[in-house]
PDB file of N, CA and C and ligand atoms in Angstrom:
ATOM      1  N   MET A   1      -1.746  42.255  16.951  1.00 57.00           N
ATOM      2  CA  MET A   1      -1.901  42.495  15.250  1.00 57.00           C
ATOM      3  C   MET A   1      -1.387  41.254  14.560  1.00 57.00           C
ATOM      4  N   SER A   2       0.008  40.580  15.289  1.00 66.00           N
ATOM      5  CA  SER A   2       0.470  39.668  14.937  1.00 66.00           C
ATOM      6  C   SER A   2      -0.751  38.545  15.444  1.00 66.00           C
ATOM      7  N   ASP A   3      -1.061  38.466  16.169  1.00 80.00           N
ATOM      8  CA  ASP A   3      -2.466  38.080  16.847  1.00 80.00           C
ATOM      9  C   ASP A   3      -2.577  37.127  15.292  1.00 80.00           C
ATOM     10  N   ALA A   4      -3.150  38.498  14.955  1.00 82.00           N
ATOM     11  CA  ALA A   4      -4.395  37.961  13.676  1.00 82.00           C
ATOM     12  C   ALA A   4      -3.393  36.842  12.829  1.00 82.00           C
ATOM     13  N   PHE A   5      -2.249  37.517  12.517  1.00 83.00           N
ATOM     14  CA  PHE A   5      -1.338  37.030  11.452  1.00 83.00           C
ATOM     15  C   PHE A   5      -1.412  36.035  11.934  1.00 83.00           C
ATOM     16  N   ASP A   6      -0.302  35.273  13.423  1.00 86.00           N
ATOM     17  CA  ASP A   6      -0.114  33.631  13.853  1.00 86.00           C
ATOM     18  C   ASP A   6      -1.575  33.093  13.073  1.00 86.00           C
ATOM     19  N   GLU A   7      -2.831  33.677  14.203  1.00 86.00           N
ATOM     20  CA  GLU A   7      -4.223  33.155  13.462  1.00 86.00           C
ATOM     21  C   GLU A   7      -4.288  32.782  12.407  1.00 86.00           C
ATOM     22  N   ARG A   8      -4.214  33.757  10.840  1.00 86.00           N
ATOM     23  CA  ARG A   8      -4.453  33.184   9.567  1.00 86.00           C
ATOM     24  C   ARG A   8      -3.554  32.622   9.708  1.00 86.00           C
ATOM     25  N   ARG A   9      -1.928  32.184   9.353  1.00 86.00           N
ATOM     26  CA  ARG A   9      -1.188  31.458   9.093  1.00 86.00           C
ATOM     27  C   ARG A   9      -1.686  29.777   9.521  1.00 86.00           C
ATOM     28  N   ARG A  10      -2.055  29.967  10.765  1.00 86.00           N
ATOM     29  CA  ARG A  10      -2.480  28.642  11.493  1.00 86.00           C
ATOM     30  C   ARG A  10      -3.815  27.946  10.637  1.00 86.00           C
ATOM     31  N   GLY A  11      -3.958  29.121  10.379  1.00 87.00           N
ATOM     32  CA  GLY A  11      -5.693  28.004   9.585  1.00 87.00           C
ATOM     33  C   GLY A  11      -5.132  27.715   8.748  1.00 87.00           C
ATOM     34  N   LEU A  12      -4.273  28.366   7.712  1.00 87.00           N
ATOM     35  CA  LEU A  12      -4.048  27.976   6.281  1.00 87.00           C
ATOM     36  C   LEU A  12      -2.756  27.350   5.897  1.00 87.00           C
ATOM     37  N   GLU A  13      -1.825  26.869   7.729  1.00 85.00           N
ATOM     38  CA  GLU A  13      -1.360  25.215   7.654  1.00 85.00           C
ATOM     39  C   GLU A  13      -2.203  24.066   8.256  1.00 85.00           C
ATOM     40  N   GLU A  14      -3.457  24.458   9.016  1.00 87.00           N
ATOM     41  CA  GLU A  14      -4.093  23.143   9.084  1.00 87.00           C
ATOM     42  C   GLU A  14      -4.771  22.480   7.321  1.00 87.00           C
ATOM     43  N   GLU A  15      -5.664  24.392   7.053  1.00 88.00           N
ATOM     44  CA  GLU A  15      -5.587  23.823   5.767  1.00 88.00           C
ATOM     45  C   GLU A  15      -5.176  22.986   4.993  1.00 88.00           C
ATOM     46  N   TYR A  16      -4.048  22.714   4.684  1.00 87.00           N
ATOM     47  CA  TYR A  16      -3.002  22.727   3.770  1.00 87.00           C
ATOM     48  C   TYR A  16      -2.704  21.250   4.428  1.00 87.00           C
ATOM     49  N   PHE A  17      -2.645  21.001   5.322  1.00 84.00           N
ATOM     50  CA  PHE A  17      -2.439  19.554   6.424  1.00 84.00           C
ATOM     51  C   PHE A  17      -3.769  18.090   6.180  1.00 84.00           C
ATOM     52  N   ARG A  18      -4.903  19.423   6.349  1.00 87.00           N
ATOM     53  CA  ARG A  18      -5.533  18.412   5.852  1.00 87.00           C
ATOM     54  C   ARG A  18      -6.508  17.889   4.753  1.00 87.00           C
ATOM     55  N   ARG A  19      -6.048  18.916   3.661  1.00 88.00           N
ATOM     56  CA  ARG A  19      -5.999  18.969   2.061  1.00 88.00           C
ATOM     57  C   ARG A  19      -5.255  17.691   2.020  1.00 88.00           C
ATOM     58  N   LYS A  20      -3.905  17.602   2.640  1.00 85.00           N
ATOM     59  CA  LYS A  20      -2.693  16.469   1.989  1.00 85.00           C
ATOM     60  C   LYS A  20      -3.736  15.499   3.126  1.00 85.00           C
ATOM     61  N   ASN A  21      -3.803  14.709   3.940  1.00 84.00           N
ATOM     62  CA  ASN A  21      -4.003  13.760   4.117  1.00 84.00           C
ATOM     63  C   ASN A  21      -5.323  13.478   3.462  1.00 84.00           C
ATOM     64  N   ASN A  22      -6.527  14.655   2.744  1.00 86.00           N
ATOM     65  CA  ASN A  22      -7.491  13.522   1.679  1.00 86.00           C
ATOM     66  C   ASN A  22      -6.825  13.066   0.627  1.00 86.00           C
ATOM     67  N   GLU A  23      -5.198  14.107   0.291  1.00 86.00           N
ATOM     68  CA  GLU A  23      -5.054  13.346  -1.191  1.00 86.00           C
ATOM     69  C   GLU A  23      -4.236  11.442  -1.013  1.00 86.00           C
ATOM     70  N   ALA A  24      -3.878  11.899   0.237  1.00 84.00           N
ATOM     71  CA  ALA A  24      -2.902  10.604   0.308  1.00 84.00           C
ATOM     72  C   ALA A  24      -4.013   9.285   0.296  1.00 84.00           C
ATOM     73  N   ILE A  25      -4.952   9.826   1.568  1.00 83.00           N
ATOM     74  CA  ILE A  25      -6.103   8.772   1.698  1.00 83.00           C
ATOM     75  C   ILE A  25      -7.047   8.410   0.358  1.00 83.00           C
ATOM     76  N   GLU A  26      -6.898   9.537  -0.256  1.00 85.00           N
ATOM     77  CA  GLU A  26      -7.761   8.829  -1.504  1.00 85.00           C
ATOM     78  C   GLU A  26      -6.660   7.616  -2.231  1.00 85.00           C
ATOM     79  N   LYS A  27      -5.307   8.340  -2.534  1.00 84.00           N
ATOM     80  CA  LYS A  27      -3.886   7.028  -3.462  1.00 84.00           C
ATOM     81  C   LYS A  27      -4.378   6.153  -2.890  1.00 84.00           C
ATOM     82  N   LEU A  28      -4.142   5.244  -1.002  1.00 82.00           N
ATOM     83  CA  LEU A  28      -4.095   4.636  -0.985  1.00 82.00           C
ATOM     84  C   LEU A  28      -5.605   3.962  -1.169  1.00 82.00           C
ATOM     85  N   ARG A  29      -7.216   4.294  -1.086  1.00 84.00           N
ATOM     86  CA  ARG A  29      -7.895   3.741  -1.246  1.00 84.00           C
ATOM     87  C   ARG A  29      -7.962   3.438  -3.320  1.00 84.00           C
ATOM     88  N   GLU A  30      -7.008   4.112  -4.119  1.00 83.00           N
ATOM     89  CA  GLU A  30      -7.438   3.890  -5.298  1.00 83.00           C
ATOM     90  C   GLU A  30      -6.006   2.741  -5.535  1.00 83.00           C
ATOM     91  N   ARG A  31      -4.778   2.740  -4.271  1.00 79.00           N
ATOM     92  CA  ARG A  31      -4.089   1.285  -4.564  1.00 79.00           C
ATOM     93  C   ARG A  31      -5.474   0.550  -4.021  1.00 79.00           C
ATOM     94  N   ILE A  32      -5.706   0.262  -3.001  1.00 79.00           N
ATOM     95  CA  ILE A  32      -5.885  -0.805  -2.749  1.00 79.00           C
ATOM     96  C   ILE A  32      -7.401  -1.609  -3.592  1.00 79.00           C
ATOM     97  N   LYS A  33      -8.119  -0.588  -4.522  1.00 79.00           N
ATOM     98  CA  LYS A  33      -9.289  -1.005  -4.876  1.00 79.00           C
ATOM     99  C   LYS A  33      -8.177  -1.542  -6.475  1.00 79.00           C
ATOM    100  N   PHE A  34      -7.372  -0.560  -7.021  1.00 74.00           N
ATOM    101  CA  PHE A  34      -6.000  -2.002  -7.901  1.00 74.00           C
ATOM    102  C   PHE A  34      -5.757  -3.114  -7.750  1.00 74.00           C
ATOM    103  N   ALA A  35      -5.698  -3.434  -6.245  1.00 75.00           N
ATOM    104  CA  ALA A  35      -4.871  -4.629  -5.731  1.00 75.00           C
ATOM    105  C   ALA A  35      -6.000  -5.796  -6.196  1.00 75.00           C
ATOM    106  N   GLU A  36      -7.524  -4.877  -5.096  1.00 76.00           N
ATOM    107  CA  GLU A  36      -8.336  -6.176  -4.791  1.00 76.00           C
ATOM    108  C   GLU A  36      -8.522  -6.361  -6.696  1.00 76.00           C
ATOM    109  N   ALA A  37      -9.193  -5.626  -7.395  1.00 76.00           N
ATOM    110  CA  ALA A  37      -9.328  -5.826  -9.200  1.00 76.00           C
ATOM    111  C   ALA A  37      -7.893  -6.978  -9.216  1.00 76.00           C
ATOM    112  N   ALA A  38      -6.813  -6.251  -9.567  1.00 71.00           N
ATOM    113  CA  ALA A  38      -5.574  -7.640  -9.770  1.00 71.00           C
ATOM    114  C   ALA A  38      -5.950  -9.028  -9.091  1.00 71.00           C
ATOM    115  N   LYS A  39      -6.151  -8.791  -8.039  1.00 68.00           N
ATOM    116  CA  LYS A  39      -6.336  -9.750  -6.930  1.00 68.00           C
ATOM    117  C   LYS A  39      -7.283 -10.953  -7.453  1.00 68.00           C
ATOM    118  N   ALA A  40      -7.991 -10.484  -8.021  1.00 70.00           N
ATOM    119  CA  ALA A  40     -10.085 -10.903  -8.040  1.00 70.00           C
ATOM    120  C   ALA A  40      -9.458 -11.832  -9.973  1.00 70.00           C
ATOM    121  N   ALA A  41      -9.225 -10.794 -10.818  1.00 65.00           N
ATOM    122  CA  ALA A  41      -8.671 -10.583 -11.959  1.00 65.00           C
ATOM    123  C   ALA A  41      -7.854 -12.419 -11.959  1.00 65.00           C
ATOM    124  N   GLY A  42      -6.630 -11.990 -11.574  1.00 56.00           N
ATOM    125  CA  GLY A  42      -5.589 -13.664 -11.487  1.00 56.00           C
ATOM    126  C   GLY A  42      -6.208 -14.819 -10.769  1.00 56.00           C
ATOM    127  N   LYS A  43      -7.223 -13.892  -9.583  1.00 54.00           N
ATOM    128  CA  LYS A  43      -8.197 -15.481  -9.481  1.00 54.00           C
ATOM    129  C   LYS A  43      -8.919 -16.410 -10.383  1.00 54.00           C
ATOM    130  N   SER A  44      -9.500 -15.733 -11.458  1.00 49.00           N
ATOM    131  CA  SER A  44     -10.344 -15.953 -11.684  1.00 49.00           C
ATOM    132  C   SER A  44      -9.935 -16.514 -13.240  1.00 49.00           C
ATOM    133  N   SER A  45      -8.730 -16.067 -13.235  1.00 51.00           N
ATOM    134  CA  SER A  45      -7.669 -17.518 -14.711  1.00 51.00           C
ATOM    135  C   SER A  45      -6.651 -17.975 -14.582  1.00 51.00           C
ATOM    136  N   MET A  46      -5.658 -16.989 -13.081  1.00 71.00           N
ATOM    137  CA  MET A  46      -5.018 -18.033 -12.077  1.00 71.00           C
ATOM    138  C   MET A  46      -3.710 -17.576 -13.066  1.00 71.00           C
ATOM    139  N   SER A  47      -3.762 -16.484 -13.952  1.00 82.00           N
ATOM    140  CA  SER A  47      -2.804 -15.743 -14.397  1.00 82.00           C
ATOM    141  C   SER A  47      -2.101 -14.160 -14.224  1.00 82.00           C
ATOM    142  N   CYS A  48      -0.909 -13.641 -14.616  1.00 86.00           N
ATOM    143  CA  CYS A  48      -1.094 -12.848 -13.736  1.00 86.00           C
ATOM    144  C   CYS A  48      -1.446 -11.310 -14.696  1.00 86.00           C
ATOM    145  N   PRO A  49      -2.132 -10.414 -14.219  1.00 82.00           N
ATOM    146  CA  PRO A  49      -3.016 -10.001 -14.544  1.00 82.00           C
ATOM    147  C   PRO A  49      -2.222  -8.644 -15.272  1.00 82.00           C
ATOM    148  N   ARG A  50      -0.634  -8.269 -14.759  1.00 86.00           N
ATOM    149  CA  ARG A  50       0.042  -7.637 -15.432  1.00 86.00           C
ATOM    150  C   ARG A  50       0.401  -8.074 -17.307  1.00 86.00           C
ATOM    151  N   CYS A  51       1.034  -9.492 -17.150  1.00 91.00           N
ATOM    152  CA  CYS A  51       1.869 -10.375 -18.653  1.00 91.00           C
ATOM    153  C   CYS A  51       0.145 -11.482 -18.082  1.00 91.00           C
ATOM    154  N   ASP A  52       1.617 -12.510 -19.599  1.00 85.00           N
ATOM    155  CA  ASP A  52       0.541 -13.306 -18.886  1.00 85.00           C
ATOM    156  C   ASP A  52       0.799 -14.914 -18.131  1.00 85.00           C
ATOM    157  N   GLY A  53       2.022 -13.608 -17.164  1.00 89.00           N
ATOM    158  CA  GLY A  53       2.493 -15.838 -16.744  1.00 89.00           C
ATOM    159  C   GLY A  53       1.753 -16.695 -15.530  1.00 89.00           C
ATOM    160  N   LYS A  54       2.172 -17.478 -15.279  1.00 87.00           N
ATOM    161  CA  LYS A  54       1.288 -17.924 -13.935  1.00 87.00           C
ATOM    162  C   LYS A  54       1.559 -17.562 -12.718  1.00 87.00           C
ATOM    163  N   LEU A  55       0.479 -17.896 -12.187  1.00 85.00           N
ATOM    164  CA  LEU A  55       0.261 -17.760 -10.424  1.00 85.00           C
ATOM    165  C   LEU A  55       0.839 -18.473 -10.389  1.00 85.00           C
ATOM    166  N   LYS A  56       2.085 -17.986  -9.024  1.00 86.00           N
ATOM    167  CA  LYS A  56       2.235 -19.661  -8.002  1.00 86.00           C
ATOM    168  C   LYS A  56       1.485 -18.175  -6.017  1.00 86.00           C
ATOM    169  N   GLU A  57       0.787 -19.461  -5.770  1.00 85.00           N
ATOM    170  CA  GLU A  57       0.955 -18.868  -4.435  1.00 85.00           C
ATOM    171  C   GLU A  57       1.930 -19.475  -3.379  1.00 85.00           C
ATOM    172  N   ASN A  58       2.097 -18.453  -3.020  1.00 82.00           N
ATOM    173  CA  ASN A  58       3.031 -18.992  -1.468  1.00 82.00           C
ATOM    174  C   ASN A  58       1.858 -18.561  -0.293  1.00 82.00           C
ATOM    175  N   LYS A  59       2.325 -19.851   0.326  1.00 82.00           N
ATOM    176  CA  LYS A  59       1.978 -18.939   2.068  1.00 82.00           C
ATOM    177  C   LYS A  59       3.697 -18.430   2.806  1.00 82.00           C
ATOM    178  N   VAL A  60       2.980 -17.267   3.074  1.00 75.00           N
ATOM    179  CA  VAL A  60       4.545 -16.867   3.594  1.00 75.00           C
ATOM    180  C   VAL A  60       4.378 -15.625   5.024  1.00 75.00           C
ATOM    181  N   GLU A  61       4.251 -16.253   6.725  1.00 72.00           N
ATOM    182  CA  GLU A  61       4.186 -16.125   7.662  1.00 72.00           C
ATOM    183  C   GLU A  61       2.602 -16.091   7.814  1.00 72.00           C
ATOM    184  N   GLU A  62       1.680 -17.505   7.450  1.00 76.00           N
ATOM    185  CA  GLU A  62       0.438 -18.008   7.412  1.00 76.00           C
ATOM    186  C   GLU A  62       0.361 -16.564   6.392  1.00 76.00           C
ATOM    187  N   VAL A  63       0.290 -16.246   5.683  1.00 79.00           N
ATOM    188  CA  VAL A  63      -0.189 -15.012   4.622  1.00 79.00           C
ATOM    189  C   VAL A  63      -0.034 -15.962   3.079  1.00 79.00           C
ATOM    190  N   LEU A  64      -1.122 -15.833   2.977  1.00 82.00           N
ATOM    191  CA  LEU A  64      -0.672 -16.304   1.171  1.00 82.00           C
ATOM    192  C   LEU A  64      -0.749 -14.842  -0.101  1.00 82.00           C
ATOM    193  N   VAL A  65       0.079 -15.342  -0.625  1.00 84.00           N
ATOM    194  CA  VAL A  65       1.085 -14.781  -1.358  1.00 84.00           C
ATOM    195  C   VAL A  65       0.872 -15.155  -2.972  1.00 84.00           C
ATOM    196  N   ASP A  66       0.310 -14.305  -3.722  1.00 87.00           N
ATOM    197  CA  ASP A  66       0.314 -14.638  -5.393  1.00 87.00           C
ATOM    198  C   ASP A  66       1.044 -14.467  -5.746  1.00 87.00           C
ATOM    199  N   SER A  67       2.294 -14.608  -6.497  1.00 89.00           N
ATOM    200  CA  SER A  67       3.560 -14.216  -7.492  1.00 89.00           C
ATOM    201  C   SER A  67       4.269 -14.893  -8.854  1.00 89.00           C
ATOM    202  N   CYS A  68       4.108 -13.752  -9.571  1.00 91.00           N
ATOM    203  CA  CYS A  68       4.219 -13.929 -11.223  1.00 91.00           C
ATOM    204  C   CYS A  68       5.618 -15.265 -11.014  1.00 91.00           C
ATOM    205  N   GLU A  69       5.071 -15.943 -11.963  1.00 89.00           N
ATOM    206  CA  GLU A  69       6.611 -16.532 -12.401  1.00 89.00           C
ATOM    207  C   GLU A  69       7.561 -16.454 -12.942  1.00 89.00           C
ATOM    208  N   LYS A  70       6.931 -15.704 -14.130  1.00 92.00           N
ATOM    209  CA  LYS A  70       7.188 -14.496 -15.485  1.00 92.00           C
ATOM    210  C   LYS A  70       8.145 -13.695 -14.755  1.00 92.00           C
ATOM    211  N   CYS A  71       7.410 -12.436 -14.737  1.00 94.00           N
ATOM    212  CA  CYS A  71       7.454 -10.925 -14.005  1.00 94.00           C
ATOM    213  C   CYS A  71       7.913 -10.829 -12.497  1.00 94.00           C
ATOM    214  N   GLY A  72       7.694 -12.189 -11.679  1.00 90.00           N
ATOM    215  CA  GLY A  72       7.593 -11.229 -10.419  1.00 90.00           C
ATOM    216  C   GLY A  72       7.101 -10.572  -9.785  1.00 90.00           C
ATOM    217  N   GLY A  73       6.273 -10.268 -10.296  1.00 88.00           N
ATOM    218  CA  GLY A  73       5.218  -9.329  -9.656  1.00 88.00           C
ATOM    219  C   GLY A  73       3.909 -10.396  -8.516  1.00 88.00           C
ATOM    220  N   VAL A  74       3.895  -9.388  -7.227  1.00 86.00           N
ATOM    221  CA  VAL A  74       3.428 -10.021  -5.853  1.00 86.00           C
ATOM    222  C   VAL A  74       1.842  -9.837  -6.164  1.00 86.00           C
ATOM    223  N   TRP A  75       0.982 -10.215  -6.188  1.00 83.00           N
ATOM    224  CA  TRP A  75      -0.606  -9.562  -6.081  1.00 83.00           C
ATOM    225  C   TRP A  75      -1.344 -10.072  -4.514  1.00 83.00           C
ATOM    226  N   LEU A  76      -1.657  -9.403  -4.025  1.00 80.00           N
ATOM    227  CA  LEU A  76      -1.753  -9.618  -2.153  1.00 80.00           C
ATOM    228  C   LEU A  76      -3.300  -8.372  -1.929  1.00 80.00           C
ATOM    229  N   ASP A  77      -4.449  -8.332  -1.169  1.00 73.00           N
ATOM    230  CA  ASP A  77      -5.590  -8.330  -1.137  1.00 73.00           C
ATOM    231  C   ASP A  77      -5.157  -7.056  -0.168  1.00 73.00           C
ATOM    232  N   SER A  78      -5.416  -6.003  -0.056  1.00 73.00           N
ATOM    233  CA  SER A  78      -5.462  -5.020   1.154  1.00 73.00           C
ATOM    234  C   SER A  78      -5.253  -5.546   2.794  1.00 73.00           C
ATOM    235  N   GLY A  79      -6.384  -6.843   3.071  1.00 80.00           N
ATOM    236  CA  GLY A  79      -6.204  -7.500   4.263  1.00 80.00           C
ATOM    237  C   GLY A  79      -4.952  -8.012   4.515  1.00 80.00           C
ATOM    238  N   GLU A  80      -4.304  -8.951   3.345  1.00 79.00           N
ATOM    239  CA  GLU A  80      -2.482  -9.037   3.486  1.00 79.00           C
ATOM    240  C   GLU A  80      -1.409  -7.982   3.875  1.00 79.00           C
ATOM    241  N   LEU A  81      -1.875  -7.354   2.712  1.00 77.00           N
ATOM    242  CA  LEU A  81      -0.451  -6.769   2.421  1.00 77.00           C
ATOM    243  C   LEU A  81      -0.519  -5.594   4.416  1.00 77.00           C
ATOM    244  N   GLU A  82      -2.014  -5.552   4.879  1.00 77.00           N
ATOM    245  CA  GLU A  82      -1.707  -4.593   6.263  1.00 77.00           C
ATOM    246  C   GLU A  82      -0.754  -6.330   7.026  1.00 77.00           C
ATOM    247  N   LYS A  83      -1.417  -7.618   7.127  1.00 77.00           N
ATOM    248  CA  LYS A  83      -0.661  -8.367   8.027  1.00 77.00           C
ATOM    249  C   LYS A  83       0.400  -8.593   7.037  1.00 77.00           C
ATOM    250  N   LEU A  84       0.843  -8.741   6.391  1.00 72.00           N
ATOM    251  CA  LEU A  84       2.433  -8.116   6.361  1.00 72.00           C
ATOM    252  C   LEU A  84       3.012  -7.047   6.572  1.00 72.00           C
ATOM    253  N   THR A  85       2.777  -6.343   6.820  1.00 72.00           N
ATOM    254  CA  THR A  85       3.600  -5.472   7.159  1.00 72.00           C
ATOM    255  C   THR A  85       3.617  -4.855   8.359  1.00 72.00           C
ATOM    256  N   THR A  86       2.539  -5.571   9.215  1.00 71.00           N
ATOM    257  CA  THR A  86       2.842  -5.930  11.067  1.00 71.00           C
ATOM    258  C   THR A  86       3.091  -6.795  11.440  1.00 71.00           C
ATOM    259  N   ARG A  87       3.565  -7.816  10.124  1.00 64.00           N
ATOM    260  CA  ARG A  87       4.250  -9.464  10.740  1.00 64.00           C
ATOM    261  C   ARG A  87       5.853  -8.045  10.328  1.00 64.00           C
ATOM    262  N   GLU A  88       6.234  -7.260   9.241  1.00 61.00           N
ATOM    263  CA  GLU A  88       7.472  -6.459   9.120  1.00 61.00           C
ATOM    264  C   GLU A  88       8.487  -6.098   9.706  1.00 61.00           C
ATOM    265  N   SER A  89       7.139  -5.272  10.682  1.00 60.00           N
ATOM    266  CA  SER A  89       7.779  -4.334  11.678  1.00 60.00           C
ATOM    267  C   SER A  89       8.564  -5.566  12.665  1.00 60.00           C
ATOM    268  N   GLU A  90       7.983  -6.575  12.949  1.00 58.00           N
ATOM    269  CA  GLU A  90       8.140  -7.813  13.973  1.00 58.00           C
ATOM    270  C   GLU A  90       9.920  -8.589  13.156  1.00 58.00           C
ATOM    271  N   THR A  91       9.777  -8.728  11.796  1.00 60.00           N
ATOM    272  CA  THR A  91      10.461  -9.873  11.519  1.00 60.00           C
ATOM    273  C   THR A  91      11.052  -9.512  10.458  1.00 60.00           C
ATOM    274  N   GLY A  92      10.550  -8.352   9.563  1.00 68.00           N
ATOM    275  CA  GLY A  92      12.053  -7.896   8.655  1.00 68.00           C
ATOM    276  C   GLY A  92      11.986  -8.763   7.363  1.00 68.00           C
ATOM    277  N   TRP A  93      11.159 -10.063   7.305  1.00 65.00           N
ATOM    278  CA  TRP A  93      10.959 -10.893   5.885  1.00 65.00           C
ATOM    279  C   TRP A  93      11.030 -10.222   4.752  1.00 65.00           C
ATOM    280  N   LEU A  94       9.807  -9.491   4.791  1.00 66.00           N
ATOM    281  CA  LEU A  94       9.809  -8.574   3.797  1.00 66.00           C
ATOM    282  C   LEU A  94      10.534  -7.992   3.548  1.00 66.00           C
ATOM    283  N   THR A  95      12.014  -7.241   3.868  1.00 66.00           N
ATOM    284  CA  THR A  95      13.065  -6.742   3.242  1.00 66.00           C
ATOM    285  C   THR A  95      13.640  -8.003   2.590  1.00 66.00           C
ATOM    286  N   ARG A  96      13.718  -8.888   3.945  1.00 69.00           N
ATOM    287  CA  ARG A  96      14.613 -10.120   3.465  1.00 69.00           C
ATOM    288  C   ARG A  96      14.413 -10.764   2.232  1.00 69.00           C
ATOM    289  N   LEU A  97      13.278 -10.840   2.086  1.00 70.00           N
ATOM    290  CA  LEU A  97      12.725 -11.133   0.414  1.00 70.00           C
ATOM    291  C   LEU A  97      12.800 -10.311  -0.919  1.00 70.00           C
ATOM    292  N   TRP A  98      12.825  -8.780  -0.185  1.00 67.00           N
ATOM    293  CA  TRP A  98      13.331  -8.367  -1.550  1.00 67.00           C
ATOM    294  C   TRP A  98      15.065  -8.362  -1.365  1.00 67.00           C
ATOM    295  N   MET A  99      15.739  -8.528  -0.522  1.00 65.00           N
ATOM    296  CA  MET A  99      17.368  -8.807  -0.605  1.00 65.00           C
ATOM    297  C   MET A  99      18.082  -9.398  -1.519  1.00 65.00           C
ATOM    298  N   ALA A 100      16.697 -11.004  -1.471  1.00 64.00           N
ATOM    299  CA  ALA A 100      17.106 -11.455  -1.570  1.00 64.00           C
ATOM    300  C   ALA A 100      16.785 -11.797  -3.331  1.00 64.00           C
ATOM    301  N   GLY A 101      16.095 -11.105  -3.668  1.00 55.00           N
ATOM    302  CA  GLY A 101      15.573 -10.695  -4.850  1.00 55.00           C
ATOM    303  C   GLY A 101      16.748 -10.348  -6.209  1.00 55.00           C
ATOM    304  N   ASP A 102      17.589  -8.979  -4.999  1.00 52.00           N
ATOM    305  CA  ASP A 102      18.821  -8.273  -6.173  1.00 52.00           C
ATOM    306  C   ASP A 102      19.325  -9.781  -6.683  1.00 52.00           C
TER     307      ASP A 102
HETATM  308 ZN1  LIG B 201       3.891 -11.748 -14.150  1.00 66.16          ZN
END
């Protein structure tokens, strides 16, 4: 009887984590979509999607990053983010950049 209970509980846990995973993936997809749209908007007008500031291209660790001179927003596409986070684990430059901004 307790075995049946355990099995049922395990099933509920698996279902819970599966749902949590799907939610996280959906959120990530939305964020990537937004980043790509922002990037496209920034590219066509060369101005910040958030404010009307000018975007400046910076090459950081071989990755091109668009940053706004006015609000300081940073825009990049999903591929660039991937490259940066990979490099971040090696060098920690992203952490240093954020610390320097304070
Ligand atoms: Zn801006």
